[in-house]
mmCIF file of C-alpha atoms in Angstrom:
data_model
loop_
_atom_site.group_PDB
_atom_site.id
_atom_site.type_symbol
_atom_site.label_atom_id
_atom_site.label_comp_id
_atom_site.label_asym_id
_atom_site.label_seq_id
_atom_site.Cartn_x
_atom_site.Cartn_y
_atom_site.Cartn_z
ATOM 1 C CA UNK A 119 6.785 3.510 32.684
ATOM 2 C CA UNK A 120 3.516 4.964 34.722
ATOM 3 C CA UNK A 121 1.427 0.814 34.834
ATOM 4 C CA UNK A 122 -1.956 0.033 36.428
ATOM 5 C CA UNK A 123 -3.351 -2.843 38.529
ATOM 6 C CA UNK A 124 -6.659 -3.459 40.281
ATOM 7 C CA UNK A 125 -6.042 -4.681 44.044
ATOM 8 C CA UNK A 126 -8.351 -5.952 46.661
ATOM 9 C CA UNK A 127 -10.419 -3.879 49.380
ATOM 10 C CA UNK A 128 -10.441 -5.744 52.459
ATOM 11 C CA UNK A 129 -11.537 -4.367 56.228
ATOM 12 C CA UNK A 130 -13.818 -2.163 55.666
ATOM 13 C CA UNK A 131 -15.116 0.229 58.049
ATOM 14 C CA UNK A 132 -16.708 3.889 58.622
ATOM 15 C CA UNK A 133 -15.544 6.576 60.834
ATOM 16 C CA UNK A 134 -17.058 8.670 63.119
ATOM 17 C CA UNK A 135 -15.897 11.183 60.705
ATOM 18 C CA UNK A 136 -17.565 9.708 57.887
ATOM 19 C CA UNK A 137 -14.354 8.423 56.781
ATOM 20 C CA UNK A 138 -14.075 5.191 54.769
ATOM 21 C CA UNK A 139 -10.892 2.862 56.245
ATOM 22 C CA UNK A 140 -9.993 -0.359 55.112
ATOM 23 C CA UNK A 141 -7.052 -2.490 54.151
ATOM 24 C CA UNK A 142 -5.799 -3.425 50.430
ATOM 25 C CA UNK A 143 -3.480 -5.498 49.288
ATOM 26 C CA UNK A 144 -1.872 -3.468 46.854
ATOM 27 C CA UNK A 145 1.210 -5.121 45.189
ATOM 28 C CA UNK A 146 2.139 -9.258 44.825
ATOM 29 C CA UNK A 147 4.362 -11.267 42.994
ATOM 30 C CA UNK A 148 3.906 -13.584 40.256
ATOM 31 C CA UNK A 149 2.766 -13.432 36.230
ATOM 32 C CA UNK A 150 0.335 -10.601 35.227
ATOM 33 C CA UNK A 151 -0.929 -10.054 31.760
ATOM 34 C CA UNK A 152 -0.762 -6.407 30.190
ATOM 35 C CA UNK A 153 -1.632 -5.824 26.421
ATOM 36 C CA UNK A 154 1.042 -4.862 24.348
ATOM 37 C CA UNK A 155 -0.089 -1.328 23.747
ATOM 38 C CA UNK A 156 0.332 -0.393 27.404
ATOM 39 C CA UNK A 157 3.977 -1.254 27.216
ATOM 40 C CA UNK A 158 4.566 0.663 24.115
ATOM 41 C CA UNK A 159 4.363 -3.109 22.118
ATOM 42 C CA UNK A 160 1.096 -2.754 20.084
ATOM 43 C CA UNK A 161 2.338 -5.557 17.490
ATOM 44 C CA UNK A 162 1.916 -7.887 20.525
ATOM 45 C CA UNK A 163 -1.667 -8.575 21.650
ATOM 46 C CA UNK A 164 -1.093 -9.541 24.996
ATOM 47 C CA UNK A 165 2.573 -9.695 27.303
ATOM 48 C CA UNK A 166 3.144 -11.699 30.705
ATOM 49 C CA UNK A 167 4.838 -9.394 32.918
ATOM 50 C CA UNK A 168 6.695 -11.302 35.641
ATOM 51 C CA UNK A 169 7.141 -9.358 39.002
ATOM 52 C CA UNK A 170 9.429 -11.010 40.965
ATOM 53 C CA UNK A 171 9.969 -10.851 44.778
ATOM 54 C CA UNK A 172 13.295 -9.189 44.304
ATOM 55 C CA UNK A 173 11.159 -5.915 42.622
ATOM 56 C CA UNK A 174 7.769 -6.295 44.718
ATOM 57 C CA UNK A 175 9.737 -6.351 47.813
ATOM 58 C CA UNK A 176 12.518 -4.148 47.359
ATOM 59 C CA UNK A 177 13.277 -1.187 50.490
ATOM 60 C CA UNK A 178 13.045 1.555 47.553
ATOM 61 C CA UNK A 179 9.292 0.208 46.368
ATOM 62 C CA UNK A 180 8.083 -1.071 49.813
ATOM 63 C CA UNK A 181 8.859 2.554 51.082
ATOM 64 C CA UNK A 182 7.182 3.965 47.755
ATOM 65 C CA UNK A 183 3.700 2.372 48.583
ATOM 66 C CA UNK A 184 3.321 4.118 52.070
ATOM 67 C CA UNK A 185 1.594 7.954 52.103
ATOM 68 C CA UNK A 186 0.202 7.849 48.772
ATOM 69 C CA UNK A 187 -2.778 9.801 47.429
ATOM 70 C CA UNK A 188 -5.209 8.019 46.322
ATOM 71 C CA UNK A 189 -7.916 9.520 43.233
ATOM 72 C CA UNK A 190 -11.195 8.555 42.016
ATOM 73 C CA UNK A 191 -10.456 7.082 38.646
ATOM 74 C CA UNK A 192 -6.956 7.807 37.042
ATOM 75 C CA UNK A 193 -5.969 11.048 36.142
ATOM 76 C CA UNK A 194 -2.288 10.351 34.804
ATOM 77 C CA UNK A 195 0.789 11.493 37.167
ATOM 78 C CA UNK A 196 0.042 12.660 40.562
ATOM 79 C CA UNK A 197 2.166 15.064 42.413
ATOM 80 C CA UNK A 198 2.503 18.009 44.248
ATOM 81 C CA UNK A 199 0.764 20.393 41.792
ATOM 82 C CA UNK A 200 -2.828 18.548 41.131
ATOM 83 C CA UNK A 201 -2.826 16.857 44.434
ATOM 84 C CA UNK A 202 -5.127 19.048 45.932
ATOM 85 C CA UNK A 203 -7.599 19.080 42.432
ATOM 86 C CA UNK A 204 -7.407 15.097 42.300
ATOM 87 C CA UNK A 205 -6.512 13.629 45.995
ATOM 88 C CA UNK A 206 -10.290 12.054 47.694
ATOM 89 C CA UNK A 207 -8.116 9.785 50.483
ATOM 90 C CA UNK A 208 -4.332 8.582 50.703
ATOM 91 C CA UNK A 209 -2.639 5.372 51.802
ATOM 92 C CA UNK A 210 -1.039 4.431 55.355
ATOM 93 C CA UNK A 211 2.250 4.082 56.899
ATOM 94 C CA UNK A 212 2.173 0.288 58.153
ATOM 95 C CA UNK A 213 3.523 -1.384 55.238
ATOM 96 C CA UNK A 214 3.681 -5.057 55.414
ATOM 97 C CA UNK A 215 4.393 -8.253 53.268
ATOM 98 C CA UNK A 216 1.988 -10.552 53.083
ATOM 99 C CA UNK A 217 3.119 -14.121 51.699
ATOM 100 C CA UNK A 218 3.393 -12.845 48.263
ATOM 101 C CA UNK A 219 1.405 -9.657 48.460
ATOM 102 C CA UNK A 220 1.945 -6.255 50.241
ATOM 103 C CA UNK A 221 -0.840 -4.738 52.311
ATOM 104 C CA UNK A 222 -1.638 -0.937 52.950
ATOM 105 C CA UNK A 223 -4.000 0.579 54.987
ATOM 106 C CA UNK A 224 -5.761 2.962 53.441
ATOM 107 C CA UNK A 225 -8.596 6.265 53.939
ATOM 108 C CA UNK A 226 -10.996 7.500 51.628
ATOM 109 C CA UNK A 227 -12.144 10.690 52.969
ATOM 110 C CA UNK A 228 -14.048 12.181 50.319
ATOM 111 C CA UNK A 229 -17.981 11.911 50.377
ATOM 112 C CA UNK A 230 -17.990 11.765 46.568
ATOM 113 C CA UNK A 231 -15.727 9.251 46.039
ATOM 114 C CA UNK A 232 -17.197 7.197 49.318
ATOM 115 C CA UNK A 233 -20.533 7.366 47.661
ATOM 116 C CA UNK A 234 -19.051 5.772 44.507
ATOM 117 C CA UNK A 235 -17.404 3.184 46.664
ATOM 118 C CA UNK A 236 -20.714 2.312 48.444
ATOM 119 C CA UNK A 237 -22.854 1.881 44.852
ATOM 120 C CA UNK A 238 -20.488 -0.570 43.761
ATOM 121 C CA UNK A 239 -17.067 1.079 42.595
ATOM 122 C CA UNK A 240 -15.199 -0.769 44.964
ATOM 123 C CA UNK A 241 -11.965 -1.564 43.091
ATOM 124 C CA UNK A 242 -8.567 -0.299 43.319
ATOM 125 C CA UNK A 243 -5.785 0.127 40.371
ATOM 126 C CA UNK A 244 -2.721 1.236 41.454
ATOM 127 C CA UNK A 245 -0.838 3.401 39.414
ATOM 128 C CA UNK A 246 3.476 2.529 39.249
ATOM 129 C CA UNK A 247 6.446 3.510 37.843
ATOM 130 C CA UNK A 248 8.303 0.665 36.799
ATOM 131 C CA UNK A 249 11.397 -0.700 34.765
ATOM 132 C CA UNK A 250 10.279 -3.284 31.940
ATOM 133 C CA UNK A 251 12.278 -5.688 30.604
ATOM 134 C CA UNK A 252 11.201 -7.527 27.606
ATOM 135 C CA UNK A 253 13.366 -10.689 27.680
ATOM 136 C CA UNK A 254 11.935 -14.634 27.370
ATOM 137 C CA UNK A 255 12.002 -16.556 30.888
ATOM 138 C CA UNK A 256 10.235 -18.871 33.362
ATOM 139 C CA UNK A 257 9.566 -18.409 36.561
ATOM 140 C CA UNK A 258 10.336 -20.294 39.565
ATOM 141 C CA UNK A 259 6.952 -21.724 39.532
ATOM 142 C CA UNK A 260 7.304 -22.955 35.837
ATOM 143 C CA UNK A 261 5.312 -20.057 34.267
ATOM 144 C CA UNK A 262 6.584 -18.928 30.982
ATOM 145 C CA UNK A 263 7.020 -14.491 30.542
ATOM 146 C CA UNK A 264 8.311 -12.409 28.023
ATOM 147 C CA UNK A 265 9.226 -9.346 29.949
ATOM 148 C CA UNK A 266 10.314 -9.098 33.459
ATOM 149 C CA UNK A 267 9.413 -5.472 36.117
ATOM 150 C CA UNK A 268 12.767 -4.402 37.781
ATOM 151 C CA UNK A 269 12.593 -1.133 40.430
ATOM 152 C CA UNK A 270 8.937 -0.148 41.386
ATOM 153 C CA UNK A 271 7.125 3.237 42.548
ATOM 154 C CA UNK A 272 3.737 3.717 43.346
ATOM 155 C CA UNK A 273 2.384 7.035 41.992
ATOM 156 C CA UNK A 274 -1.432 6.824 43.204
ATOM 157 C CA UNK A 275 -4.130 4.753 44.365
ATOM 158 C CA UNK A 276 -7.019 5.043 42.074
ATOM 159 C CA UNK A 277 -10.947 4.286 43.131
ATOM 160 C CA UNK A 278 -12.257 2.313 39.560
ATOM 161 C CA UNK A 279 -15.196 0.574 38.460
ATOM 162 C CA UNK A 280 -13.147 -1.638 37.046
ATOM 163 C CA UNK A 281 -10.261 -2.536 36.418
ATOM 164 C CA UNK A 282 -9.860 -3.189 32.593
ATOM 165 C CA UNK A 283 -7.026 -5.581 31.340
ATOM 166 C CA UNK A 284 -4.647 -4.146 29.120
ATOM 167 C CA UNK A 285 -4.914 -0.759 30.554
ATOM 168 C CA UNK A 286 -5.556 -1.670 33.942
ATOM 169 C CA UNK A 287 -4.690 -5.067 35.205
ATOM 170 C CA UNK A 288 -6.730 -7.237 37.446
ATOM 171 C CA UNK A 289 -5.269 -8.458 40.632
ATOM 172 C CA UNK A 290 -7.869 -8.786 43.301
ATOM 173 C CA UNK A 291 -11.518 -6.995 44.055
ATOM 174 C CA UNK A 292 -13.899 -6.502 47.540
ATOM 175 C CA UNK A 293 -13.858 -10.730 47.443
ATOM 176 C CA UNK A 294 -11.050 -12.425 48.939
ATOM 177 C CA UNK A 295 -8.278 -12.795 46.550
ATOM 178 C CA UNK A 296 -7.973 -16.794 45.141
ATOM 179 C CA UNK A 297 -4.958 -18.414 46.186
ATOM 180 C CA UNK A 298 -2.933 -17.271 43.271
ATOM 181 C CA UNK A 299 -3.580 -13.871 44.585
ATOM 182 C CA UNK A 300 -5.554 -13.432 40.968
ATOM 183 C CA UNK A 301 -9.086 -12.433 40.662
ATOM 184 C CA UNK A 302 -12.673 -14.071 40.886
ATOM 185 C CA UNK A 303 -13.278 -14.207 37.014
ATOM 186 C CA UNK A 304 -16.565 -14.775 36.855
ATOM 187 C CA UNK A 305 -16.806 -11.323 38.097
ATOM 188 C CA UNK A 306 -14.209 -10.332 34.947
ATOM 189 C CA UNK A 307 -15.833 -11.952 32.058
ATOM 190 C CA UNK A 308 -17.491 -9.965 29.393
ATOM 191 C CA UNK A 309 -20.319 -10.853 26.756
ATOM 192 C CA UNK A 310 -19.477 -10.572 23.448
ATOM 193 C CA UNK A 311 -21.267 -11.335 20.063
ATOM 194 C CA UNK A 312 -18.762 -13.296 17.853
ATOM 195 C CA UNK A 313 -19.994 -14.260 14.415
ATOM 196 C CA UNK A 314 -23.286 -14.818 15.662
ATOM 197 C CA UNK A 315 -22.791 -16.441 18.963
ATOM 198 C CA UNK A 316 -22.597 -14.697 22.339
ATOM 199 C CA UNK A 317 -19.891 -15.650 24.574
ATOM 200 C CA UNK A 318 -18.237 -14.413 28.020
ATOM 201 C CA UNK A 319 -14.470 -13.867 28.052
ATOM 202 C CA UNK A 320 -12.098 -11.832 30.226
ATOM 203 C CA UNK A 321 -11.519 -8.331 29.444
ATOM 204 C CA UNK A 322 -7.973 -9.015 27.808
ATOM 205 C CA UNK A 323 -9.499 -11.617 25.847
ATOM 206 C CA UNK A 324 -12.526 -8.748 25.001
ATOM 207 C CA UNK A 325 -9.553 -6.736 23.668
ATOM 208 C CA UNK A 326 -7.712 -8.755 21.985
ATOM 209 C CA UNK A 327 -10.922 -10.024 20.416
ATOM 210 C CA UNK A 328 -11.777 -7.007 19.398
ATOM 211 C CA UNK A 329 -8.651 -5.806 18.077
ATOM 212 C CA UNK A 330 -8.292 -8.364 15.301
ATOM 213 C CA UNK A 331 -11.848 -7.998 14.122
ATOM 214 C CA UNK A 332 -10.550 -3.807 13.552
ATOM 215 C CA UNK A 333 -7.483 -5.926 11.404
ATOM 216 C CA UNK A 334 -10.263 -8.634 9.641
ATOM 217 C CA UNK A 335 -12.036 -5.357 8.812
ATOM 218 C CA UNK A 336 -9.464 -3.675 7.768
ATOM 219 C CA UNK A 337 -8.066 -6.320 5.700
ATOM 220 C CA UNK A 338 -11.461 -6.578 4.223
ATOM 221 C CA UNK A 339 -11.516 -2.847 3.230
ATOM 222 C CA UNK A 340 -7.665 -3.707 1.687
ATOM 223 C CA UNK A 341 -9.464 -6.674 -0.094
ATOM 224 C CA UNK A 342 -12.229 -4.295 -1.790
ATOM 225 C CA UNK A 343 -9.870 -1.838 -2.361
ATOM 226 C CA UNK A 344 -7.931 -4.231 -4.229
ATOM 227 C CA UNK A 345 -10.696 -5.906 -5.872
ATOM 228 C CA UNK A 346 -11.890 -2.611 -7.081
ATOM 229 C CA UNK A 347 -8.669 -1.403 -8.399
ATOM 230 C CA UNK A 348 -8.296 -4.465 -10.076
ATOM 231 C CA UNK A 349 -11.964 -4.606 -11.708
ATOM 232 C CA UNK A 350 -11.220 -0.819 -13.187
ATOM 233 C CA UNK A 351 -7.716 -2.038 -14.435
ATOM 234 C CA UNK A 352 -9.746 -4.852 -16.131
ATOM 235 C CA UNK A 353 -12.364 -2.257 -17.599
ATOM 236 C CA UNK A 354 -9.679 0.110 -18.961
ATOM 237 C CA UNK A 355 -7.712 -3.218 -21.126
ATOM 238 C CA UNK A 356 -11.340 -4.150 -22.335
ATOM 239 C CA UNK A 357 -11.153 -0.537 -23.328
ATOM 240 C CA UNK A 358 -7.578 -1.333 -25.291
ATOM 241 C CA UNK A 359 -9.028 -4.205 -26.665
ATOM 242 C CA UNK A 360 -11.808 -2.380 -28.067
ATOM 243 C CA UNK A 361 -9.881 0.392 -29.532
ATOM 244 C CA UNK A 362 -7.818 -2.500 -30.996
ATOM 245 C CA UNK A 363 -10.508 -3.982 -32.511
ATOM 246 C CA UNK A 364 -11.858 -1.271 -33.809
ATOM 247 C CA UNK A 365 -8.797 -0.548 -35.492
ATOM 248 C CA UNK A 366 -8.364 -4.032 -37.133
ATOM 249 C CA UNK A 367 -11.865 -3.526 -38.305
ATOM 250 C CA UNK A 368 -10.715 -0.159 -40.366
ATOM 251 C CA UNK A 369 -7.962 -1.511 -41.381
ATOM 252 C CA UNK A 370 -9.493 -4.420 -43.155
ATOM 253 C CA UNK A 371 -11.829 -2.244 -44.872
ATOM 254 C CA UNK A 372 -9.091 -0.268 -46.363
ATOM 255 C CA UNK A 373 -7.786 -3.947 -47.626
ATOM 256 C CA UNK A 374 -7.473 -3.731 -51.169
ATOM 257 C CA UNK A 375 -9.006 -6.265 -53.735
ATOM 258 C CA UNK A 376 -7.084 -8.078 -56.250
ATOM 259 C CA UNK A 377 -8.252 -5.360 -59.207
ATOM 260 C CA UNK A 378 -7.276 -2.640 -56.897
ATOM 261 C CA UNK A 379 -3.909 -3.846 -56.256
ATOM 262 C CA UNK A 380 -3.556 -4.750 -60.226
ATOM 263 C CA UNK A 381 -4.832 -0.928 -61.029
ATOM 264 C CA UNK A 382 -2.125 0.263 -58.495
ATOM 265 C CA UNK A 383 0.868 -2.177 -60.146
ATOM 266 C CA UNK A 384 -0.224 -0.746 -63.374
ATOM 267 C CA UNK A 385 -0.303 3.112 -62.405
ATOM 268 C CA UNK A 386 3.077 2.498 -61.006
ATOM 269 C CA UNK A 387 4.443 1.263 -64.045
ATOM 270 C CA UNK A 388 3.034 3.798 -66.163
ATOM 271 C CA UNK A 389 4.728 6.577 -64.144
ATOM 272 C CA UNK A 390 8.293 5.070 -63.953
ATOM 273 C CA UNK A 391 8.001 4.649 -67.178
ATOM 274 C CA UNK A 392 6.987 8.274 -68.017
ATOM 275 C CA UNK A 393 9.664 9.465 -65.441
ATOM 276 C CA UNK A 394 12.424 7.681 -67.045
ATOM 277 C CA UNK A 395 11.339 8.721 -70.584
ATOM 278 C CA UNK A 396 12.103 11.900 -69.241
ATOM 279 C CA UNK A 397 15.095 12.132 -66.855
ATOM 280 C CA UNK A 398 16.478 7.355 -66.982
ATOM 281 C CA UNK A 399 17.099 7.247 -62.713
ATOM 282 C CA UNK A 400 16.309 4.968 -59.781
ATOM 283 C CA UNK A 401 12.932 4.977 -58.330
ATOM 284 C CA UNK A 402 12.714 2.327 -55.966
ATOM 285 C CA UNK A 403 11.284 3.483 -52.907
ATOM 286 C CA UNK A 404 10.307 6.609 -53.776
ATOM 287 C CA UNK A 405 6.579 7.808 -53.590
ATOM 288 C CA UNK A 406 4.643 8.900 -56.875
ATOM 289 C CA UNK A 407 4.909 12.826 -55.561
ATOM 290 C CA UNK A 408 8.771 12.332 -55.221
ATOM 291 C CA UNK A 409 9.032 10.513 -58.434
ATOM 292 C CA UNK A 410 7.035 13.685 -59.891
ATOM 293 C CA UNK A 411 9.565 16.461 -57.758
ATOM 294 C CA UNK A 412 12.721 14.112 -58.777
ATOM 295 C CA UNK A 413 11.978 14.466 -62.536
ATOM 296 C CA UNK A 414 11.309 18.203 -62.345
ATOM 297 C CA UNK A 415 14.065 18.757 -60.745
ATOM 298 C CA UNK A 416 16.802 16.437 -63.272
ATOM 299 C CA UNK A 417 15.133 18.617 -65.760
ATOM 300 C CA UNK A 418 15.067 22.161 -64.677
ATOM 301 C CA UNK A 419 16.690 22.192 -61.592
ATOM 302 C CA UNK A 420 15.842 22.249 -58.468
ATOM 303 C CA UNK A 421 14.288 26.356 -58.727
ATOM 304 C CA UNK A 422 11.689 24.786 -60.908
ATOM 305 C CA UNK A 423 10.205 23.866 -57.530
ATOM 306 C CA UNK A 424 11.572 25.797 -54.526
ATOM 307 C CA UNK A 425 8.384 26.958 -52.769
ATOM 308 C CA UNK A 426 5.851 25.467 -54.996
ATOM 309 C CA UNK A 427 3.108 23.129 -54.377
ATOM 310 C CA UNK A 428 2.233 19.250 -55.153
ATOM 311 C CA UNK A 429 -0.200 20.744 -57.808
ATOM 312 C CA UNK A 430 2.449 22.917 -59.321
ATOM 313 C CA UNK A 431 4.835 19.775 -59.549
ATOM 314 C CA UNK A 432 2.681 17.571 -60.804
ATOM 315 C CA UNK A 433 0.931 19.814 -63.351
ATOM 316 C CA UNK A 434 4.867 20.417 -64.339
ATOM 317 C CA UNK A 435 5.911 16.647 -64.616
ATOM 318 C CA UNK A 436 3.185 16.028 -66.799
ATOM 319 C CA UNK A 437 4.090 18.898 -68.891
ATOM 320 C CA UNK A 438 7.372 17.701 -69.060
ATOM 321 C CA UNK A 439 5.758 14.249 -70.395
ATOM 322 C CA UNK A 440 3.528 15.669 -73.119
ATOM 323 C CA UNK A 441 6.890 17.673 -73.962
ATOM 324 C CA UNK A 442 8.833 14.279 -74.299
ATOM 325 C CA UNK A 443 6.185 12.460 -76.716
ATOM 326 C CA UNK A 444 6.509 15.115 -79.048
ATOM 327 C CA UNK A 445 10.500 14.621 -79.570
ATOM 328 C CA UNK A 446 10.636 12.775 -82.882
ATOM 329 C CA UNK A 447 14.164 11.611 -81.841
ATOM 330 C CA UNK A 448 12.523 10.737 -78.611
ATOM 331 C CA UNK A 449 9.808 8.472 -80.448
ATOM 332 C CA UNK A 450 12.109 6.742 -82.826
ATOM 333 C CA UNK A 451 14.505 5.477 -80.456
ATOM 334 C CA UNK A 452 10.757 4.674 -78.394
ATOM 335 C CA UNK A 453 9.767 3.016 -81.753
ATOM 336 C CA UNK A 454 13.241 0.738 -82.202
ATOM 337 C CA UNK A 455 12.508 -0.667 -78.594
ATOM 338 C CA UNK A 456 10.322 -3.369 -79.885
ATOM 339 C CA UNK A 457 12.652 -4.347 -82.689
ATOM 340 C CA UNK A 458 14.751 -7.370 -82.399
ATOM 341 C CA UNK A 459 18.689 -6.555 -82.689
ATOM 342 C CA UNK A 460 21.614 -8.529 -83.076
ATOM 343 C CA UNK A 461 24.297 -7.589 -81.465
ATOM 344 C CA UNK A 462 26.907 -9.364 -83.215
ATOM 345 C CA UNK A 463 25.961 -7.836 -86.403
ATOM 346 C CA UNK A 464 28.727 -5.535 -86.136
ATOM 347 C CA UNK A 465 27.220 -3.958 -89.331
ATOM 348 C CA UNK A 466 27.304 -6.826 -91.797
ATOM 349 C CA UNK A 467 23.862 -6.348 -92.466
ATOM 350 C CA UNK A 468 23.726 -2.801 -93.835
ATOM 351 C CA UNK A 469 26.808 -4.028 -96.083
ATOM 352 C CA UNK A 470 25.221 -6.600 -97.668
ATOM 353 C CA UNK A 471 21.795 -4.381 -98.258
ATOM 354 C CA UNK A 472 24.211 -2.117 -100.057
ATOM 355 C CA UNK A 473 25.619 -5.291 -102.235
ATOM 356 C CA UNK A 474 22.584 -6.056 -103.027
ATOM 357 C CA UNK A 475 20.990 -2.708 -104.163
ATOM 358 C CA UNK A 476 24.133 -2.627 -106.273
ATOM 359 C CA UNK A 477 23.592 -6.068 -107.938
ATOM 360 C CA UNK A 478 20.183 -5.156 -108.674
ATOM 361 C CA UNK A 479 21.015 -1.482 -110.479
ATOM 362 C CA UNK A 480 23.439 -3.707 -112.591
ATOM 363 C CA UNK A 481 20.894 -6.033 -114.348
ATOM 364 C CA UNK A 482 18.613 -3.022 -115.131
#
């Protein structure tokens, strides 16, 4: 994993050349904050990286910080191939531990980059390869971390305004480093406008900041969207209701009044009873029009209406009912109806008319 930290410029001096030579310290031990994003964590706002002496210090990485180019600004990896396009100086040979730092001399020998330096771009990030670790521990010194460096590798030594944390971390500048080998933070702290009120924090704490008022606004967006959705879902059930209501309005003007209902009881009688004078069934449940076909059909079959109309069947059923008035046998047994019969008479009426008739022809 390619990393970045800011170092201190110490010793400075011009050549005869023109050359810019000083001394950095370039590497130290200790806790150093990185955001999340730069170690591939982005759920995590900000990660304490502990370095300890065992990775700092190691042959491989001491070794690794000697005869290294150094670039104005980063340009990613540095090797053989863009070396030429992006070197402007390069770091020294002599090596050396200091306490809990390493220090480098170093040369920047191109006029560009030395003009930069001299109107105030005076730190240094140094570009690594490194092992991370992401595991919870404390250091010696008490300091809580949750990930640890292993092996290290410097890549490059990068000339930068300054050094940003998260992307670049801050580990010294052209003062002398504090005791903690950190960094003068008045010289880190940023202005920022937070619901109405300026204040100065570091540049991690700019970041971070800044990256949970993109979530707050993004939640806010989420919360319109929401509240949008749910005012059209509201709209579209007052629609339903509407419709609804609309409906139970027809529907109670169709209601039918007493009379109406007494006409319709009364029709319905009338036709059962026509239908049965003609062809005696079961109605119940069947419509007037299929009371009509039913009739037509018990009487001539179901031809009588293959193919025809409602008209046609109706105009025949009440054929078929004028027909059946006209039947005399029809209308007497119609007429007996209303008569009162006994029927345990078992005849002993009409026998004792006939007595009677009898009697009376005597006693002319």
């Amino acid at each position: 994993m390619l990393l970045h930290d800011s170092v201190a410029v110490s010793g400075v001096r011009r050549t005869s050349d023109g050359y810019l030579v000083a001394e950095a310290r370039v590497a130290r031990t200790g806790i150093q904050d990185y955001l999340g994003s730069e170690l591939g964590k982005p759920e995590i706002p900000i990660i304490s990286v502990y370095r300890p002496p065992e990775a700092v210090f190691a042959e491989d990485a001491m070794r690794s910080y000697a005869y290294r180019p150094m670039t104005n600004d980063h340009h990613g990896d540095v090797n053989s191939d863009n070396w030429k396009e992006l070197a402007v100086g390069q770091t020294g040979a002599e090596v050396l531990r200091d306490g809990d730092f390493v220090r480098i001399p170093l040369v920047l020998m191109d006029a560009d980059a030395i003009r930069d330096y001299e109107a105030g771009k005076r730190e240094l990030s140094m570009g690594l390869e490194a092992e991370v670790f992401f595991e919870d521990g404390v250091t010696p010194q008490g300091e809580k971390y949750q990930a640890r460096l292993g092996s290290m590798r410097m890549n490059h030594l990068a000339l930068v305004d300054r050094a940003r944390g998260g992307e670049h971390l801050r580990i010294g500048d052209n003062k002398q480093p504090t005791p903690t080998g950190g960094h003068d933070m008045a010289d880190a702290l940023r202005k920022l406008l937070v619901d109405g009120l300026t204040i100065e924090v570091t540049e991690q704490g700019a970041q971070a900041i800044e990256k949970l008022n993109g979530k707050l606004a993004d939640a806010a967006t989420a919360t319109k969207a929401l509240s949008d959705a749910h005012a059209t879902a509201i709209a579209l059930k007052d629609g339903e209701l509407a419709k609804k209501d609309a409906t139970i309005d027809d529907l109670k003007a169709k209601l039918l009044s007493d009379a109406d209902i007494d006409k319709r009881v009364t029709a319905r009688a009338d036709l059962i009873s026509k239908a049965k004078s003609i062809a005696d069934a079961d109605y119940t449940g069947k419509t007037d029009a299929d009371i009509r076909k039913a009739v037509v059909i018990a009487k001539l079959g179901d031809a009588a209406v293959a193919g025809k109309s409602s008209d046609y069947v109706d105009a025949r059923f009440e054929i078929l009912v004028e027909d059946a008035a006209k039947d005399p046998v029809r209308q007497h047994f119609q007429a007996q109806d209303g008569k009162q019969k006994n029927p345990n008479d078992n005849g002993q009426s009409a026998y004792e008319a006939r007595l009677n008739d009898a009697w009376k022809g005597e006693t002319k």
